[in-house]
Coordinates of C-alpha atoms in Angstrom, one line a residue:
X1286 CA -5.6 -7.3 141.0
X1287 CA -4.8 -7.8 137.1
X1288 CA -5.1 -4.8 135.2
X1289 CA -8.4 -5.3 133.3
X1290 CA -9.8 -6.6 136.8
X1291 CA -8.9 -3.0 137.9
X1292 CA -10.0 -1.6 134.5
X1293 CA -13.5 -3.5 135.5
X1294 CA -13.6 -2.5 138.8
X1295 CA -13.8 0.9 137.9
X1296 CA -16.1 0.3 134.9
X1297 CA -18.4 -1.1 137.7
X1298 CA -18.5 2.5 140.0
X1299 CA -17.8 5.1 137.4
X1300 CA -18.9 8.6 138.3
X1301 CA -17.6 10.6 135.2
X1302 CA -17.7 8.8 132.3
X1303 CA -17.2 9.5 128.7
X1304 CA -20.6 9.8 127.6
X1305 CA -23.2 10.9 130.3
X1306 CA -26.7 9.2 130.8
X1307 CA -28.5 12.2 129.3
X1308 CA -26.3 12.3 126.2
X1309 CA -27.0 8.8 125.9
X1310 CA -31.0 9.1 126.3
X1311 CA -30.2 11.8 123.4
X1312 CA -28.5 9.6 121.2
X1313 CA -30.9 7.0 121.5
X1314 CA -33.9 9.5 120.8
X1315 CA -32.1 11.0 117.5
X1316 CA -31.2 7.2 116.6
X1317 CA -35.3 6.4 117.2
X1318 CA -36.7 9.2 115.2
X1319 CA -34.0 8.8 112.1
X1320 CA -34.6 5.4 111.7
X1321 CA -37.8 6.0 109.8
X1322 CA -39.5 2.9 111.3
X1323 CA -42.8 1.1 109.5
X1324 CA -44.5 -2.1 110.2
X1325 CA -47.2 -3.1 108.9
X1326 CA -49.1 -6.1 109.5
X1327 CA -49.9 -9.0 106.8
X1328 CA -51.8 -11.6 106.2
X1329 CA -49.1 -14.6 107.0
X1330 CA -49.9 -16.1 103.9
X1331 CA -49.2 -13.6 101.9
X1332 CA -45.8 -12.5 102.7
X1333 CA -42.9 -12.0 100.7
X1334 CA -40.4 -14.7 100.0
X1335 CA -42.6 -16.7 102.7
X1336 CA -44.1 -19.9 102.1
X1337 CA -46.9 -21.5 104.6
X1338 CA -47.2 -24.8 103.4
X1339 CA -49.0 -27.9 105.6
X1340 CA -45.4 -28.4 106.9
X1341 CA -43.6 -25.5 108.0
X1342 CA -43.5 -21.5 107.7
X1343 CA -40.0 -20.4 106.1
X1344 CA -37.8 -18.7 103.8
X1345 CA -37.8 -19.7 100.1
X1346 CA -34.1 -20.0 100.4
X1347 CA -34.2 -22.1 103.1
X1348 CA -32.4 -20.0 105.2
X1349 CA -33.1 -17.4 108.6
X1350 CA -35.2 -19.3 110.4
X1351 CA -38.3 -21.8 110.4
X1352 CA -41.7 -21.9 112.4
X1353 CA -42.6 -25.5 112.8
X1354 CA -44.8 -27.9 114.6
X1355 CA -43.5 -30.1 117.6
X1356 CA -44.9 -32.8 119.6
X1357 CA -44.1 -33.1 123.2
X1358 CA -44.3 -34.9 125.9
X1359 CA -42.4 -35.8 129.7
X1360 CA -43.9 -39.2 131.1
X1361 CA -42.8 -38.5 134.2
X1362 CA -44.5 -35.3 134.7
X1363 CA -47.6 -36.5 132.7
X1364 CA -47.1 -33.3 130.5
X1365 CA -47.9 -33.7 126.5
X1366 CA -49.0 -31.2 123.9
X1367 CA -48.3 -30.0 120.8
X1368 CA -47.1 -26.2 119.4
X1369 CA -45.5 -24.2 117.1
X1370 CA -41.9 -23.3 117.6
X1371 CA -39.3 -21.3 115.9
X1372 CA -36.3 -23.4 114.3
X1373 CA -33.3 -22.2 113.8
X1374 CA -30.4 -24.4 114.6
X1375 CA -27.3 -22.1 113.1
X1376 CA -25.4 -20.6 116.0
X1377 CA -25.4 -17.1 116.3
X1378 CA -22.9 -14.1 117.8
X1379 CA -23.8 -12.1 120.1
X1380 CA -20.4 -9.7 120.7
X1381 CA -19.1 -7.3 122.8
X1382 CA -15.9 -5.2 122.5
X1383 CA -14.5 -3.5 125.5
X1384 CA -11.0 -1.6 125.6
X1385 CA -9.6 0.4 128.7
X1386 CA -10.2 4.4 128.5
X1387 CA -8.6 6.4 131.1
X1388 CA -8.2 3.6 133.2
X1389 CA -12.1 2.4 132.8
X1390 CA -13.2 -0.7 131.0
X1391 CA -15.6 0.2 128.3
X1392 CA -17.9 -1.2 126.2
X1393 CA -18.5 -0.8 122.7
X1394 CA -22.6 -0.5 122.8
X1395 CA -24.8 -0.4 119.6
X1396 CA -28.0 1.6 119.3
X1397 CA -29.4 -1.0 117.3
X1398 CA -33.3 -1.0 115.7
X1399 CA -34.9 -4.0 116.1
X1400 CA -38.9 -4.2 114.3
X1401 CA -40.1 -5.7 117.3
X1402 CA -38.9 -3.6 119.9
X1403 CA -41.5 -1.5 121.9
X1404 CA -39.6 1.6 121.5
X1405 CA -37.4 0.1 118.5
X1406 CA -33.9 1.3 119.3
X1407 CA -32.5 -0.4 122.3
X1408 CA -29.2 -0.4 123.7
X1409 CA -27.8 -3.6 122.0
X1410 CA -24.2 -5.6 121.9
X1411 CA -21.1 -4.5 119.5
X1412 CA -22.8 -7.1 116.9
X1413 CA -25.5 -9.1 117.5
X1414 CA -26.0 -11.3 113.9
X1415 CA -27.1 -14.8 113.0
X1416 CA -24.8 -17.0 111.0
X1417 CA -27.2 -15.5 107.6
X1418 CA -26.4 -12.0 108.6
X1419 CA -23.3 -12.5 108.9
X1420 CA -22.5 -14.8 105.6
X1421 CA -24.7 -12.0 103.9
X1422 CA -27.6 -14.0 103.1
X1423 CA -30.1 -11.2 102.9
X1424 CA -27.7 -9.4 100.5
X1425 CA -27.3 -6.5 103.1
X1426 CA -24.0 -4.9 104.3
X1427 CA -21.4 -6.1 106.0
X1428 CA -21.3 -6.4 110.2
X1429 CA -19.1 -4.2 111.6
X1430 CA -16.1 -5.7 113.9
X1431 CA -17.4 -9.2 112.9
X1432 CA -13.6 -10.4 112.8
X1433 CA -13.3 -9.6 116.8
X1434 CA -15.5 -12.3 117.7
X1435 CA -15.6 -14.4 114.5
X1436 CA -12.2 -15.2 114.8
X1437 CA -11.0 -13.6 117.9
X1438 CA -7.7 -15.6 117.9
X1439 CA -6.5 -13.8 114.7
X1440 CA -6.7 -10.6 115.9
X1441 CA -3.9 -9.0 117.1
X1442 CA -4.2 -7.4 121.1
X1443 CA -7.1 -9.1 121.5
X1444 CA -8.1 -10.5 124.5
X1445 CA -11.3 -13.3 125.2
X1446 CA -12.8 -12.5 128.5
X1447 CA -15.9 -14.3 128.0
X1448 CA -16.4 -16.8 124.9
X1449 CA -19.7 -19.3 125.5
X1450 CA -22.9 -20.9 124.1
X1451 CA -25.6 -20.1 125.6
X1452 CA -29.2 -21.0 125.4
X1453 CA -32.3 -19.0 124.7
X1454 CA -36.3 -19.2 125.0
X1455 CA -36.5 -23.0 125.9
X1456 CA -40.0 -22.4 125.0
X1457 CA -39.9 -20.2 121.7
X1458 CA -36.9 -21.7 119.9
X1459 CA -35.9 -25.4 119.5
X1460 CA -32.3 -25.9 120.9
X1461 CA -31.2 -22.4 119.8
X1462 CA -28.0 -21.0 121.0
X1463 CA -25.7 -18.2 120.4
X1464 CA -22.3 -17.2 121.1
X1465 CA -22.0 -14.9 124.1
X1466 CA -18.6 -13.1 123.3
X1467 CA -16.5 -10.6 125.3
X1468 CA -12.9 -9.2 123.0
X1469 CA -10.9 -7.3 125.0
X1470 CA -8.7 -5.2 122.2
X1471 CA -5.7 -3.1 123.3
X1472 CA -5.1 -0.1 122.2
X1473 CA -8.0 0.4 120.1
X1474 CA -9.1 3.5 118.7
X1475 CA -11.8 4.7 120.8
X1476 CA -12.7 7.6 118.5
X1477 CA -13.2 5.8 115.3
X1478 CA -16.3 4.4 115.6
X1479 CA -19.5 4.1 113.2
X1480 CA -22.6 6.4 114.2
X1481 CA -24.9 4.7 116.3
X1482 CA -22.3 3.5 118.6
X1483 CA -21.0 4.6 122.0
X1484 CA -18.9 3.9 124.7
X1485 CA -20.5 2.6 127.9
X1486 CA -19.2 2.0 131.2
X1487 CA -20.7 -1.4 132.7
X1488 CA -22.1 0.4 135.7
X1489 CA -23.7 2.5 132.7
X1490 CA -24.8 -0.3 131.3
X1491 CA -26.5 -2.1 134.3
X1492 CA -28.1 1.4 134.7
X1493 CA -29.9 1.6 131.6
X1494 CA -30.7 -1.9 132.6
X1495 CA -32.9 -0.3 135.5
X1496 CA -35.1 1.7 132.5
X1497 CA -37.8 -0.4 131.1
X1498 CA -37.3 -1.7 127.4
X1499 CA -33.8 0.1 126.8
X1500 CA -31.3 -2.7 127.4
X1501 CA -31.9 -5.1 124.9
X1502 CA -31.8 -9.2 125.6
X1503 CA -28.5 -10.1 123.7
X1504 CA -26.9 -7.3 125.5
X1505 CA -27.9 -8.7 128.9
X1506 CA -27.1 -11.9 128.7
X1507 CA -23.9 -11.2 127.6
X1508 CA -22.9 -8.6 130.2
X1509 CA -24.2 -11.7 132.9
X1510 CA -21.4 -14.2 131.6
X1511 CA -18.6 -12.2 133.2
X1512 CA -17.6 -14.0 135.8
X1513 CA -15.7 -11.5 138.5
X1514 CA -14.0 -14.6 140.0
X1515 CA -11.9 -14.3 137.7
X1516 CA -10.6 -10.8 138.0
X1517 CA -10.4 -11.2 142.2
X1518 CA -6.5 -11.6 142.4
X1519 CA -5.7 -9.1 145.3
X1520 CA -9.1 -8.4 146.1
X1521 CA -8.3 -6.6 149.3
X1522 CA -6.5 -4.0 147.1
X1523 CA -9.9 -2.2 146.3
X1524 CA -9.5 0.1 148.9
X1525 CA -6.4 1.5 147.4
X1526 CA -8.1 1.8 143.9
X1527 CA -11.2 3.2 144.9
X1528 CA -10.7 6.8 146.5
X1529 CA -14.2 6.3 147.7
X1530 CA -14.3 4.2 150.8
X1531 CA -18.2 3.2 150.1
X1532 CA -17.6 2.4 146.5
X1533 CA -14.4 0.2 147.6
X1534 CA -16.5 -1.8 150.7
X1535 CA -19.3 -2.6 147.9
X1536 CA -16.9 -4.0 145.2
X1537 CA -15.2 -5.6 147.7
X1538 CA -18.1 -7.6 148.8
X1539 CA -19.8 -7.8 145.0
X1540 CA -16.4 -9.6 144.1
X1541 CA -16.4 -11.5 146.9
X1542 CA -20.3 -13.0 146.6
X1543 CA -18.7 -14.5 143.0
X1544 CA -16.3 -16.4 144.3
X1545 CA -17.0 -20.2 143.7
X1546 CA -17.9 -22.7 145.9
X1547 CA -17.2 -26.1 145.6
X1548 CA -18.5 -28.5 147.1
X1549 CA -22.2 -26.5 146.5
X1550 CA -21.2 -27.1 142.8
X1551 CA -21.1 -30.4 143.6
X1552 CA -23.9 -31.0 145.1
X1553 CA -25.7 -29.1 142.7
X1554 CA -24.3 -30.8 139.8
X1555 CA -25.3 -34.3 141.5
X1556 CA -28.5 -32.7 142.0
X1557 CA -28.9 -32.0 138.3
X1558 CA -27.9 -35.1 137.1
X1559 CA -30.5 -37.0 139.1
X1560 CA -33.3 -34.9 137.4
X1561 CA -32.1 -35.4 134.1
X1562 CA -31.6 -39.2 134.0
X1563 CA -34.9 -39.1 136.1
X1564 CA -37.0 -37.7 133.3
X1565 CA -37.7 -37.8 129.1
X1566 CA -38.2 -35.4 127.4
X1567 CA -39.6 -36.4 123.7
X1568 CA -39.8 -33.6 121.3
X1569 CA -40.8 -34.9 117.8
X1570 CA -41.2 -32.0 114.8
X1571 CA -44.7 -32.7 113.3
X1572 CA -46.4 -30.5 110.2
X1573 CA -47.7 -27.4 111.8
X1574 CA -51.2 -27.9 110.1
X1575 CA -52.0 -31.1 112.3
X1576 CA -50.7 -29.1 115.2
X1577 CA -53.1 -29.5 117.9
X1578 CA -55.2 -26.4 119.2
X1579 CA -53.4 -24.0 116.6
X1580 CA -54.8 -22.2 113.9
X1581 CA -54.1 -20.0 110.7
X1582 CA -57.1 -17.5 111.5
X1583 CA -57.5 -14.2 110.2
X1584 CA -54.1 -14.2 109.0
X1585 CA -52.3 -15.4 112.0
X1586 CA -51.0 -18.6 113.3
X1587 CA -52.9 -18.7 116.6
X1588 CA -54.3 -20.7 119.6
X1589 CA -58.0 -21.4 119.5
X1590 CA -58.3 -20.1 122.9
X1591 CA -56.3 -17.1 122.5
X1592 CA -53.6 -18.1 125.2
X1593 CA -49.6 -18.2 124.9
X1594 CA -48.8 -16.5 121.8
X1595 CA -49.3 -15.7 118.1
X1596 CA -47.3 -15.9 115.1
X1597 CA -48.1 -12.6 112.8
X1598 CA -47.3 -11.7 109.5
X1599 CA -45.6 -8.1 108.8
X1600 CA -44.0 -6.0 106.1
X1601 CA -40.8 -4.2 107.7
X1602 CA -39.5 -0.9 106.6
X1603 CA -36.7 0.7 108.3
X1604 CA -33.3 3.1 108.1
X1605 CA -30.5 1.8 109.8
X1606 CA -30.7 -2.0 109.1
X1607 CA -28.8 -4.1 107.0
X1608 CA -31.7 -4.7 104.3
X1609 CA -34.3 -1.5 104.7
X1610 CA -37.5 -3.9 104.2
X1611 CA -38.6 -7.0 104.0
X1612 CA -41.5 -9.2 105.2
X1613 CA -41.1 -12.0 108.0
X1614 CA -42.9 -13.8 110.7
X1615 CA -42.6 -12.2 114.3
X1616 CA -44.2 -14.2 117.6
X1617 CA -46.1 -12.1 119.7
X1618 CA -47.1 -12.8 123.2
X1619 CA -50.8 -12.9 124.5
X1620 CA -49.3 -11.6 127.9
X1621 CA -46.5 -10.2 129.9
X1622 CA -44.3 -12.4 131.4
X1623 CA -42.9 -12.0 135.3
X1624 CA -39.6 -13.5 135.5
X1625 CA -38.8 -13.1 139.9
X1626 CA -35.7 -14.3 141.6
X1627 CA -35.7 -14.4 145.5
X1628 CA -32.0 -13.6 147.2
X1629 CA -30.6 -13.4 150.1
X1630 CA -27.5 -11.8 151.4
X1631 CA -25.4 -13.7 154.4
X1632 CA -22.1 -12.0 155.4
X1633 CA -19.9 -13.3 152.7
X1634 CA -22.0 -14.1 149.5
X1635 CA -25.6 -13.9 147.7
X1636 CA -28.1 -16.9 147.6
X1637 CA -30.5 -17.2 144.8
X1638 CA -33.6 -19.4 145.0
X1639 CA -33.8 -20.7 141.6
X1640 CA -35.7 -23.6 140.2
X1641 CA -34.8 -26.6 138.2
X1642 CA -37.0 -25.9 134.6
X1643 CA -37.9 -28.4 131.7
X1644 CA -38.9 -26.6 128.4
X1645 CA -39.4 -28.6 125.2
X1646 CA -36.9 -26.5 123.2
X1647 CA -34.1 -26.8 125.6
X1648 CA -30.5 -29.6 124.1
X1649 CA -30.4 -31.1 127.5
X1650 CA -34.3 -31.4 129.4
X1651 CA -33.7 -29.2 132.2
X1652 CA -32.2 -25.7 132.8
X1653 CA -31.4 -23.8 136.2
X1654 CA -34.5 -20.7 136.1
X1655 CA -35.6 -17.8 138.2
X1656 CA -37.6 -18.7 141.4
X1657 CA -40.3 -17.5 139.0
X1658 CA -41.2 -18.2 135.3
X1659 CA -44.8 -17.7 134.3
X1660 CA -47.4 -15.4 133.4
X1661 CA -50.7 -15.1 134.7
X1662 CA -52.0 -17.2 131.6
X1663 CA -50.1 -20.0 132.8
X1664 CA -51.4 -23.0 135.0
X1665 CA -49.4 -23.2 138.6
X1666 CA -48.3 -26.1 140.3
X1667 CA -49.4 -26.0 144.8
X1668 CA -45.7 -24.8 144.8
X1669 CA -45.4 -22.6 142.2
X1670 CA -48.6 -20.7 143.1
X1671 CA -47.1 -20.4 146.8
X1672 CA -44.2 -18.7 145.7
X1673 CA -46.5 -17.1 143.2
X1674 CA -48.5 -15.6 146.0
X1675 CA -45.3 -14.9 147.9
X1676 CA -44.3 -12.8 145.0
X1677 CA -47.2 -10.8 145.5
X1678 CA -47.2 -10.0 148.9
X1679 CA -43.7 -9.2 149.0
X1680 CA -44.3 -6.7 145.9
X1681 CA -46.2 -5.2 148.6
X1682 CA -43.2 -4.5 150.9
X1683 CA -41.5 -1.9 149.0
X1684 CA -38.1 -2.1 151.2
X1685 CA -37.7 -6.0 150.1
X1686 CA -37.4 -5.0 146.3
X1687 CA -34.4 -4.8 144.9
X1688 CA -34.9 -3.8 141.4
X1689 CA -38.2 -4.2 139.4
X1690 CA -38.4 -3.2 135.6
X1691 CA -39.7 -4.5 132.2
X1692 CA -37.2 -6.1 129.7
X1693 CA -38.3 -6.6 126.0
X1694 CA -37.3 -9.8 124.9
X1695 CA -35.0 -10.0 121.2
X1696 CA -36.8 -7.8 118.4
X1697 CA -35.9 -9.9 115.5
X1698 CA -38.0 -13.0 116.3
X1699 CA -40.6 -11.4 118.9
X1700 CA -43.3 -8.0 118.8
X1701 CA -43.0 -6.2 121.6
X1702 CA -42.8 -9.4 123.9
X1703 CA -42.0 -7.9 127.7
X1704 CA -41.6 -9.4 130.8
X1705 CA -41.4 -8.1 134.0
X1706 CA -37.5 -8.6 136.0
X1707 CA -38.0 -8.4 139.5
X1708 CA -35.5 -9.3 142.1
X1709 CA -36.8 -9.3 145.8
X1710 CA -34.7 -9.4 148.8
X1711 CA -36.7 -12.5 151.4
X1712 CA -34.0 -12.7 153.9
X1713 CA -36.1 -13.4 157.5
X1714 CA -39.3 -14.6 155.9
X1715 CA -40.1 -18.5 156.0
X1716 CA -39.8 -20.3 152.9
X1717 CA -41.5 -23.9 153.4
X1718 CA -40.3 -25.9 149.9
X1719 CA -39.9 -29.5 150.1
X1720 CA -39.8 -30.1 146.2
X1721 CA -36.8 -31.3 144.1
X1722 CA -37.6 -28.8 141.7
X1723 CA -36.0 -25.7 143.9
X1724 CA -32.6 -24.9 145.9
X1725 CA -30.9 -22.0 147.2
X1726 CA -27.7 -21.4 145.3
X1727 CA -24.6 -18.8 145.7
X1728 CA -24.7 -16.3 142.8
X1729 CA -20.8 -17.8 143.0
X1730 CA -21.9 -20.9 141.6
X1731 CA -24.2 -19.7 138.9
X1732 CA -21.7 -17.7 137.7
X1733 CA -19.4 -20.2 137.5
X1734 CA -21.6 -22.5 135.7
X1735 CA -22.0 -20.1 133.3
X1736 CA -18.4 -20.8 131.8
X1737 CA -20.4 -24.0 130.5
X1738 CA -23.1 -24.5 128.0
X1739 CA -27.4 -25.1 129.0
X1740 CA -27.0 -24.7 132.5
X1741 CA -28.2 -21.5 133.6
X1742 CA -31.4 -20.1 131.4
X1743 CA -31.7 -16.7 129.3
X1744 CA -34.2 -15.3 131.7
X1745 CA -32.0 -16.2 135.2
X1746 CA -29.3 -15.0 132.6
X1747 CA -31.6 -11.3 132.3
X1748 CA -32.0 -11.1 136.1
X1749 CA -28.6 -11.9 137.1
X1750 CA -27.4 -8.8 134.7
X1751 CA -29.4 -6.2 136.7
X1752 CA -27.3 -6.6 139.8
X1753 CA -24.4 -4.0 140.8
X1754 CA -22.8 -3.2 144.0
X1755 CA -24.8 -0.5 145.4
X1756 CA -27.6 -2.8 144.9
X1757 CA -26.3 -5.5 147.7

């Protein structure tokens, strides 16, 4: 086994780590109550540096990011309608720095306030910063560690474990994607770091992921891009790492559940590529005034009917941010989300039942999502109210849940927008599909398709980061 692959290993099983969970739940409640939070709600019209006009919501300078009006429609499905839609088509950074500590692979986490967050300070990435943060066009400070994932290349003992674009909300943002970053830097000075960071192991990490709202969504789909494949030379060596012949047996098999497979990735490809060319998807930008069933009412960009979500006006005030207030839009959801993935474990890997999704602000028509994606707002296909129903009934058998929390989704764009992450274990029950739309697939393969861009969706992406070894 390489030496990070050992370094990771033990990140993922650490019992005594730097920084314990209850120091960590203490630096997070001392980061909440000095950041002097305050948000205040507008009327959208009248915000700051904001300009509604017939066309658009945005910036006066043209830059962070736009709410517009799009017009969809997929023939083949006979789906069309209109809605409003956060544009912002600069490439972000999401970052994480890691460095080996007493033989552990840490992570450099940020206890970053976000105005949207339910509980405001989550456990974030090193950076997380659009392409204005970064190039200063809110006149704030500088990002910390920027140049590690900026330009990772120039740095020296730096090492790229993970470096990908990756998707988000296929049905907030319009073909919005970030930089999902892993720097591995040698050597580097574990004790010098700014308040409001700390060093987390990953089995930390995924642990925190278990609390509800304290994991944020950069940091999540980031931590699900590492792909242990690649880290598996001399796999059978675990035993003689790990002291701890139960800790050893469960890495062992959590490795060995990643490995790829493929002609499944073959198939699946295939697969994909038949439901692509099979189907349009026309996504036209259209003034958000003529935009059908939406509203500005009582100072809110809203749908007449009071379903999906609305787009609110606020004042921000805040310590610990780059600029300490400002006004923006934020989009805030009508309901909470349930985002479900069904596994099940055979001897020698993990198979997810995941579904093949079309959003309207997805590059490339159709993404690989959880089993379920929905709310109870939502209208349900015969199949995807079966597995719906499913869902329920297995909620009902607690052994067959494998994890089941509430995620916030990213502060900076959405208020208090949650969803709840539940992975169920179906192994023996009967699961009659027959649609196109659905296929069991190794965790393997979706990990290995996560080396490539607008395959595998931010919510699968969330799930997929909640499980650890003692889970399987």
């Amino acid at each position: 086994m390489t030496e990070i692959g050992t370094c990771l290993a033990n990140s993922l099983v650490c019992n005594d780590p730097l920084n314990s969970a209850k120091k960590v739940s203490y630096l997070i409640d001392r980061a909440a109550s000095s950041s002097k939070v305050s948000i205040k709600f507008k009327d959208i019209q009248d915000l700051n540096r904001w300009e509604v006009s017939r066309q658009d919501i945005s910036h006066e300078t043209g830059k962070f990011f736009q709410i517009v009006g799009i017009d969809v429609a997929c023939p083949e499905l006979n789906l069309s309608w209109q809605q409003p839609i956060i544009y912002q088509p600069e490439i972000g950074i999401l970052g994480l720095l890691c460095t080996k500590i007493r033989n552990t692979l840490y992570f450099l986490v940020q206890l970053k306030v976000e105005p949207g967050n339910i509980n405001y300070i989550q456990l974030s990435p090193t950076i997380q910063a659009t392409r204005s943060n970064f190039l200063a066009a809110h006149g704030g400070k500088s990002v910390p560690f920027l140049n590690y994932f900026r330009f990772p290349g120039q740095q020296e003992s730096c090492k790229i474990l993970v470096d990908q674009l990756q998707s988000e909300q296929g049905s907030r943002f319009l073909a919005k994607r970030n930089r999902n970053i892993i720097t591995y830097v040698e050597n580097f000075d574990s004790d010098k770091i700014p308040e409001n960071f700390v060093w987390l192991t990953l089995s930390q990490i995924k642990g925190f992921c278990l609390q509800d709202n304290c994991v944020n969504m950069d940091l999540r789909t980031i931590v699900s891009c590492i792909n242990y494949c690649d880290f598996m030379e001399g796999c059978e060596s675990l035993s003689e790492i790990m002291p701890n012949s139960r800790n050893a047996d469960a890495l062992r098999f959590y490795f060995s559940c990643y490995k790829p497979n493929d002609s499944e990735r073959k198939i699946l490809l295939s697969h994909l590529s038949t439901l692509k060319s099979e189907h349009s998807l026309f996504v036209s930008k259209i003034p958000i005034s003529e935009t059908d069933k939406w509203e500005l009412v009582n100072g809110k960009l809203s749908h007449r009917d009071s379903l999906y979500f609305d787009v609110l006006g606020v004042n921000i005030s805040l310590m610990g941010r780059e600029v300490k207030d400002w006004d923006q839009p934020l989009v805030a959801p009508c309901s909470v989300g349930e985002n479900v993935l069904f596994i099940k474990k055979t001897a020698d890997s993990l198979l997810c039942l995941v579904q093949f999704k079309l959003e309207c602000g997805t590059k490339d028509i159709i993404e690989i999502a959880p089993t379920i994606q929905t709310s109870s707002q939502n209208k349900k296909s015969p199949v995807e109210q079966y597995l719906y129903d499913m869902y329920h009934a297995t909620m009902l058998e607690k052994t067959s849940i494998i994890c089941s929390t509430l995620q916030s989704e990213e502060g900076g764009r959405f208020y208090r927008e949650e969803n709840k992450n539940i992975v169920l274990d179906v192994a023996g029950k009967d699961i009659a599909l027959s649609s196109s739309y659905y296929m069991w697939i190794s965790i393997g393969t979706l990990s290995d398709l996560l080396r490539y861009n607008n395959f595998v969706n931010i919510q699968l992406r969330s799930l997929l980061s909640l499980l650890q070894p003692s889970m399987l």
